[in-house]
mmCIF file of C-alpha atoms in Angstrom:
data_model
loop_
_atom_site.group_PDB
_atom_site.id
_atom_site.type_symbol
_atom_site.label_atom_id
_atom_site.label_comp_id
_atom_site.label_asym_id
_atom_site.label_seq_id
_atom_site.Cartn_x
_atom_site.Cartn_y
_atom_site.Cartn_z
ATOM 1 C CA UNK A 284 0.633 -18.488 -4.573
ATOM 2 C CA UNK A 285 -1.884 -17.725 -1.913
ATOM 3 C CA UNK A 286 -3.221 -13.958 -2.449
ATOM 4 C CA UNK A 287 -5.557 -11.301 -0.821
ATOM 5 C CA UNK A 288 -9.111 -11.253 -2.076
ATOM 6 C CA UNK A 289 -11.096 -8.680 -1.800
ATOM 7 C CA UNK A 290 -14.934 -8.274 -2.457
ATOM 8 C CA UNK A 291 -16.667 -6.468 -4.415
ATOM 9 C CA UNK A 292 -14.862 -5.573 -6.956
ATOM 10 C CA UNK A 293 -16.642 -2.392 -7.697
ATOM 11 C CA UNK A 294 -19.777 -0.803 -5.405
ATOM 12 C CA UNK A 295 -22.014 2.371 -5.880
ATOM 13 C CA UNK A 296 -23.675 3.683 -2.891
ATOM 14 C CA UNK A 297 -25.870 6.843 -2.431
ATOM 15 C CA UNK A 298 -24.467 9.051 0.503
ATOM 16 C CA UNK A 299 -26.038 8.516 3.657
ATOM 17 C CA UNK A 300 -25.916 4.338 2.994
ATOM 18 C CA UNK A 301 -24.165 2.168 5.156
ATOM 19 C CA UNK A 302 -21.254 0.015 3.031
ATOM 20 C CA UNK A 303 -19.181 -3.021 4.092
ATOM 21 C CA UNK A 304 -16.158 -3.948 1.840
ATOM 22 C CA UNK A 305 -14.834 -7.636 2.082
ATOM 23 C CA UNK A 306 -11.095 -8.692 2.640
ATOM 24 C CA UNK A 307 -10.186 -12.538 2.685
ATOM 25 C CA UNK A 308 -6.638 -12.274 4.094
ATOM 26 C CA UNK A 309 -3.584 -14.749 3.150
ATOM 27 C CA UNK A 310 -4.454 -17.771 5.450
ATOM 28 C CA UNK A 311 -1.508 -17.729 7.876
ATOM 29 C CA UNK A 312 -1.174 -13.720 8.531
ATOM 30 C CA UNK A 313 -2.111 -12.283 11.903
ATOM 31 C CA UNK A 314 -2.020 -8.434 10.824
ATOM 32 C CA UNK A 315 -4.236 -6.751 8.813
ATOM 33 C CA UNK A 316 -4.539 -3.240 7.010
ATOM 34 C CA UNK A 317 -6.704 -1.249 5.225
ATOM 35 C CA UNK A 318 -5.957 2.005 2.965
ATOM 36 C CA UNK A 319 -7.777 4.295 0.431
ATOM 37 C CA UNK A 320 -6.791 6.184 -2.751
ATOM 38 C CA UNK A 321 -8.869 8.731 -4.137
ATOM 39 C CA UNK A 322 -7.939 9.334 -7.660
ATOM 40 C CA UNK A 323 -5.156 10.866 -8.515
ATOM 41 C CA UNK A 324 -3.992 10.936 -4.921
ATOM 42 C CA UNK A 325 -1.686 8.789 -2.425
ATOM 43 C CA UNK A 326 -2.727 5.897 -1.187
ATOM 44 C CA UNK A 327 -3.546 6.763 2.736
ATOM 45 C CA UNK A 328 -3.487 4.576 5.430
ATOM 46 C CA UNK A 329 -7.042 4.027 7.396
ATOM 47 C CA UNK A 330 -6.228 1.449 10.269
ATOM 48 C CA UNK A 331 -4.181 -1.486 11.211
ATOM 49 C CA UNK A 332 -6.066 -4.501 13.015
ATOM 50 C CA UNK A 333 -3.995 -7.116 15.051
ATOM 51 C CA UNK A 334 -4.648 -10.074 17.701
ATOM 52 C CA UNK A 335 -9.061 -9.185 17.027
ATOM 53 C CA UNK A 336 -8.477 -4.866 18.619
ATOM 54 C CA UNK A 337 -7.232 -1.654 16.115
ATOM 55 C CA UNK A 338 -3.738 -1.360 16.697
ATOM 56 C CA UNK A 339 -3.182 2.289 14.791
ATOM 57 C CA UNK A 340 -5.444 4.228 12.724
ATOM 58 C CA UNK A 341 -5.254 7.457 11.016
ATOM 59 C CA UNK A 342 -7.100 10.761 11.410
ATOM 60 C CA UNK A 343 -9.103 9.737 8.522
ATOM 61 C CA UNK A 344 -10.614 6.572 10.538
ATOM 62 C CA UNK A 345 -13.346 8.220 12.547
ATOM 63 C CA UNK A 346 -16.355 6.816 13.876
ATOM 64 C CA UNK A 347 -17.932 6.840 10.771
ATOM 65 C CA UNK A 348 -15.510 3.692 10.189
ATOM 66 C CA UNK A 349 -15.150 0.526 11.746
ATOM 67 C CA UNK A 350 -13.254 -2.563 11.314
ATOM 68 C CA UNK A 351 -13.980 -6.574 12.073
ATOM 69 C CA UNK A 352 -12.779 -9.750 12.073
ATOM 70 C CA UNK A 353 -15.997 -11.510 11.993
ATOM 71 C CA UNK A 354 -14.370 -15.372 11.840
ATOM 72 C CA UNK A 355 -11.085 -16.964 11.060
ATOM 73 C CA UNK A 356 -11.311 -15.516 7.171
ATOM 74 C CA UNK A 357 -12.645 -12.718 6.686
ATOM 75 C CA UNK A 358 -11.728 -8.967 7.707
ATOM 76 C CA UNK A 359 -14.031 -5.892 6.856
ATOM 77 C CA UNK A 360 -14.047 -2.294 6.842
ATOM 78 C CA UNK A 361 -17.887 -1.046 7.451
ATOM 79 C CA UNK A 362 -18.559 2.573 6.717
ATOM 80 C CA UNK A 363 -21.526 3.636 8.486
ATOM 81 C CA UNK A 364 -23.119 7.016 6.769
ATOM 82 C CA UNK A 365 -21.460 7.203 3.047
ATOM 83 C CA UNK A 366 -19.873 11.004 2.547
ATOM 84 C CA UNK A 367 -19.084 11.780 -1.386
ATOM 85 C CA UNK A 368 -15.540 12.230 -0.094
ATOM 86 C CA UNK A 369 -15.647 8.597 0.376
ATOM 87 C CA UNK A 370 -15.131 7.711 -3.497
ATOM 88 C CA UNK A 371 -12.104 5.862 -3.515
ATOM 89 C CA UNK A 372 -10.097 2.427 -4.127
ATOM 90 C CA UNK A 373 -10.113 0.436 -0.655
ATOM 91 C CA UNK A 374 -7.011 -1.819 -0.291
ATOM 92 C CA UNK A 375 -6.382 -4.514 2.192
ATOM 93 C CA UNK A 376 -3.339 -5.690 2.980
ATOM 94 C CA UNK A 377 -2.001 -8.504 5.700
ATOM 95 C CA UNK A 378 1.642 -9.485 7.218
ATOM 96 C CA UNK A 379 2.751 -12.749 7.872
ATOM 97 C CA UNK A 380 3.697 -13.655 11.894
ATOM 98 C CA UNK A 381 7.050 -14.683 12.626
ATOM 99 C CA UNK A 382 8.985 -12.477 10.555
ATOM 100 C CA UNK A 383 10.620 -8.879 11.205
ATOM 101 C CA UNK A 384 9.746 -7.141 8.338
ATOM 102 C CA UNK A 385 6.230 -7.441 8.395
ATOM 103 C CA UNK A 386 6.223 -6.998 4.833
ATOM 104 C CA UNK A 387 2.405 -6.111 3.458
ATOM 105 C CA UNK A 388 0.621 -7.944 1.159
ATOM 106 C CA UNK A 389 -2.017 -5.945 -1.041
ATOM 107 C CA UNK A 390 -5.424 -6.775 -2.095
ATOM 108 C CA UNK A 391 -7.063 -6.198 -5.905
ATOM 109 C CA UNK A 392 -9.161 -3.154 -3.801
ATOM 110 C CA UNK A 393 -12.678 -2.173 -4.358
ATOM 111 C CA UNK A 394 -13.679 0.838 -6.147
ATOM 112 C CA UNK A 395 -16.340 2.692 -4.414
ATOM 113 C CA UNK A 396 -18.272 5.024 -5.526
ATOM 114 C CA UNK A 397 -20.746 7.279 -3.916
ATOM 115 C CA UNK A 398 -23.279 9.399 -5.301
ATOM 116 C CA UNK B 166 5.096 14.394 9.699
ATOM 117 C CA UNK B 167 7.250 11.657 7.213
ATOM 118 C CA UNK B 168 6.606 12.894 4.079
ATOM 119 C CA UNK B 169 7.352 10.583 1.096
ATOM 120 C CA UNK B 170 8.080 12.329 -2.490
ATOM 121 C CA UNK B 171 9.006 10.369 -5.592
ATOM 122 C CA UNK B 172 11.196 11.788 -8.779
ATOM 123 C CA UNK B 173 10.112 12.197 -11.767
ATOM 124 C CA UNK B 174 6.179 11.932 -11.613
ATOM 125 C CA UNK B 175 6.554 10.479 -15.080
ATOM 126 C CA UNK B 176 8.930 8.783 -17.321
ATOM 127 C CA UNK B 177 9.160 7.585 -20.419
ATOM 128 C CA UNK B 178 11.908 5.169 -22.149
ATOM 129 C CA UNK B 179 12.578 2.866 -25.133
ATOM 130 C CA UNK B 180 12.504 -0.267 -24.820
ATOM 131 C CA UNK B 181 16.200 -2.016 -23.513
ATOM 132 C CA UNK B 182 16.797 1.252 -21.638
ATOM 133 C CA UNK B 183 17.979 1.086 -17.857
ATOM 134 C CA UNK B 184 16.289 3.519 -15.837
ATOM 135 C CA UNK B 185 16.405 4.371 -11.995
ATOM 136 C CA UNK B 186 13.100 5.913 -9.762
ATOM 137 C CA UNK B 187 13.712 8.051 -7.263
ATOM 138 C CA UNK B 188 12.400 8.293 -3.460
ATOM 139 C CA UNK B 189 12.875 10.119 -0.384
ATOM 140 C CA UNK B 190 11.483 10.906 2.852
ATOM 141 C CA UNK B 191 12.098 13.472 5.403
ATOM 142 C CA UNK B 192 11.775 11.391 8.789
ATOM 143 C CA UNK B 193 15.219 8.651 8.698
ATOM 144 C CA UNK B 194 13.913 7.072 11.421
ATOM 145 C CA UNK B 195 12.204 4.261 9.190
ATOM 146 C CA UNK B 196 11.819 0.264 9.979
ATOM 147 C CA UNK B 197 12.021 -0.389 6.455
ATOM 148 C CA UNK B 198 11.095 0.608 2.894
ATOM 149 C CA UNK B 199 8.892 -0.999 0.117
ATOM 150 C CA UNK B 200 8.614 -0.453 -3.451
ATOM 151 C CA UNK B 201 5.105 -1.705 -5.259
ATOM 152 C CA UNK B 202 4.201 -1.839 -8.556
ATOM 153 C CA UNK B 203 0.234 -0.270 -9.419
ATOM 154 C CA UNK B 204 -1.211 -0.986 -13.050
ATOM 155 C CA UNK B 205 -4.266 0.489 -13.891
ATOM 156 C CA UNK B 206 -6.788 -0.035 -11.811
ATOM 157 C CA UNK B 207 -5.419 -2.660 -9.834
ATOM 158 C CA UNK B 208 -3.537 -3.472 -6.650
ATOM 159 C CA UNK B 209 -0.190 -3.331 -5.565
ATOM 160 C CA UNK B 210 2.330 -6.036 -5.857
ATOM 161 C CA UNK B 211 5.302 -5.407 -3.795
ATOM 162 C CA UNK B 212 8.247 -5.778 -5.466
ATOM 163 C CA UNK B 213 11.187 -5.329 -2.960
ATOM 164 C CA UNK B 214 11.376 -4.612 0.715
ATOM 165 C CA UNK B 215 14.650 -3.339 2.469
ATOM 166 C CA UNK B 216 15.243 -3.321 5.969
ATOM 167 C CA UNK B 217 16.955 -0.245 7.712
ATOM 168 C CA UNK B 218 19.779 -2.494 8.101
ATOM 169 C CA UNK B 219 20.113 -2.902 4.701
ATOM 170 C CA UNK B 220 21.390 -0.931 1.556
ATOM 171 C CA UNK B 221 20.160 -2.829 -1.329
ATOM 172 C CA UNK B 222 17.725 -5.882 -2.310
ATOM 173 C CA UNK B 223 17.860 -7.422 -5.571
ATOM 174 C CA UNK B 224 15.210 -9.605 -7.341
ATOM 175 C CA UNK B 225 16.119 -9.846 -11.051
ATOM 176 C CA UNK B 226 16.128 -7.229 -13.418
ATOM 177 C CA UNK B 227 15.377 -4.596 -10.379
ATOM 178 C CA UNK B 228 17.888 -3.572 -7.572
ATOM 179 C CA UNK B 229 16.589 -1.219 -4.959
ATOM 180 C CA UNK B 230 18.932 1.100 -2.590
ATOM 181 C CA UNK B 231 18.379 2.793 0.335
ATOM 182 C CA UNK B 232 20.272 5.200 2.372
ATOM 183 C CA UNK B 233 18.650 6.277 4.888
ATOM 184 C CA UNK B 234 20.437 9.144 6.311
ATOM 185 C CA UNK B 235 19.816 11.378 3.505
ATOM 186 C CA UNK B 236 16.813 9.861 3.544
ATOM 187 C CA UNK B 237 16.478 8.445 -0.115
ATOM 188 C CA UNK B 238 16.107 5.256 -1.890
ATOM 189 C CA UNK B 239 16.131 4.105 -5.652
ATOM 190 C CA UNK B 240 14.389 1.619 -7.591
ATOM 191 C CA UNK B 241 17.199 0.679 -10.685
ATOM 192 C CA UNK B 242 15.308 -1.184 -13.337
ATOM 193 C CA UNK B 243 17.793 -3.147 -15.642
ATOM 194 C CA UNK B 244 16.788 -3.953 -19.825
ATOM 195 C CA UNK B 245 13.518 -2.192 -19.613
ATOM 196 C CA UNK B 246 10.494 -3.843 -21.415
ATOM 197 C CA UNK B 247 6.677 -2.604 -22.441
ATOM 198 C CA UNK B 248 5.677 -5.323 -19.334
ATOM 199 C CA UNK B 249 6.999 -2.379 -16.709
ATOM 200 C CA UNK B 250 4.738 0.099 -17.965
ATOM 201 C CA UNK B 251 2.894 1.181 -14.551
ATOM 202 C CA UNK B 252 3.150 3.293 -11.635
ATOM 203 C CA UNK B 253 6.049 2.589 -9.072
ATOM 204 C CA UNK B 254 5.273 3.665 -5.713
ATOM 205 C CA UNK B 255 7.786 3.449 -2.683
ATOM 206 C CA UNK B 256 6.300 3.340 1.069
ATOM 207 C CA UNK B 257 7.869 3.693 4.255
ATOM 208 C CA UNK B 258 7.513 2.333 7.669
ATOM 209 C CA UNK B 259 8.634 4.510 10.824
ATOM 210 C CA UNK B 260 10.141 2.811 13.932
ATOM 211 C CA UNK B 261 7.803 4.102 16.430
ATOM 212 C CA UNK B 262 4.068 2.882 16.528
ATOM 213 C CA UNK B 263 3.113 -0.813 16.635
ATOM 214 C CA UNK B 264 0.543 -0.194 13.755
ATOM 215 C CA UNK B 265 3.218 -1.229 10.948
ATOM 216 C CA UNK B 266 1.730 1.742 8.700
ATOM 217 C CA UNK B 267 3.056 2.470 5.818
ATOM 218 C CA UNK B 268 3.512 6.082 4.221
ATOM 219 C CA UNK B 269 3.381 6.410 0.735
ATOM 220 C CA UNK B 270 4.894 8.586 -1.885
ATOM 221 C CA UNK B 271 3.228 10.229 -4.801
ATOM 222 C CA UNK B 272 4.741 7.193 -7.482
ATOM 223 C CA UNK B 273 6.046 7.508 -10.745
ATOM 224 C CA UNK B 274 4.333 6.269 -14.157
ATOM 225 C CA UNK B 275 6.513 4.350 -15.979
ATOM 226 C CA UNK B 276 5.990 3.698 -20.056
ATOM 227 C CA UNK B 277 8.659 1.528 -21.836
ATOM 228 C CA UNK B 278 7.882 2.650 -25.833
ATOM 229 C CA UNK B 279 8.633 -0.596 -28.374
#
């Protein structure tokens, strides 16, 4: 069963680096997602990405963040200046076309950790 | 704001038991409603997703309700067994907004004791 991959698995940064997480999407979907959960906390939506522009993103997504579909495959979440508020588990997620419930399909996530 | 609360934070059952989670939200006007399952460390893997339209999905042992104008939904789990153990979380999408995001609720551990 085709799944979302996401790489790395785990990353430490020190604040003030630059980061890109990795997201290989489910072949066929046209929508794709990101969202965060700091420990012990909800998982928070960051940004939605659709037909190659944003199509929502939170309060959280500032300019700090930014998202791209660099070819067909991949999809990835770049954060520019690392804060230590930034620690967190980074999900992507993609919905299938053609369908009305655009139901979301998560990734493993990446645990990052800045220090 | 939707806010999305789940009931109880934790739970913990024998083995065999059935058992129900509960979620609601305080903005009705949702698209539809998913429930995930989060082990350890790991992902989510949605288990059910019910339209507005709907009241209930089924996909063996777990049946999941919604009514959505007392804003609530429940995730029934039938002959409970150590496998469940996890967190449970229900999200919801709104109506408005063509981002599809989803709002989550706090979840609820789960432990099914042998």
């Amino acid at each position: 069963e085709p799944e979302v991959t996401q790489t790395p698995s785990h990353q430490v940064t020190q604040m003030g680096q630059e980061v890109i997480l990795r997201c290989v999407p489910i072949s066929n979907h046209l929508y794709f997602y990101w969202y965060r959960q700091i420990l012990g906390q909800k998982v928070e939506f960051l940004v939605s990405f659709y037909n190659n522009e944003i199509s929502e993103k939170s309060e959280i997504f500032d300019d700090q963040f930014s998202v791209e579909r660099p070819d067909g495959s991949n999809f990835t979440l770049k954060i520019r200046s690392t804060k230590l508020e930034d620690s967190a588990m980074y999900f992507c997620a993609s919905s299938p076309p053609g369908t009305f419930t655009y139901e979301q399909y998560f990734g493993p996530g990446t645990r990052l950790t800045v220090t | 704001k939707q806010e999305v609360t789940q009931i109880p934070a934790a739970l913990s059952v024998p083995e065999g038991e059935n058992l129900v989670l509960n979620c609601s939200f305080t903005d009705s006007a949702i698209y539809n409603l998913q429930w995930f399952r989060q082990d350890p460390g790991k992902g989510l893997t949605s288990l059910l997703l019910i339209q507005s339209s709907q009241r209930e999905q089924t996909s063996g042992r777990l049946n999941a309700s919604l009514d959505k104008s007392s804003g609530r939904s429940t995730l029934y789990i039938a002959a409970s067994q150590p496998g469940d153990s996890a967190t449970y979380l229900c999200a919801v999408r709104r109506v408005t907004g063509g981002g599809n995001k989803l709002t989550f609720g706090t979840g609820t551990q789960l432990k099914v004791e042998l």
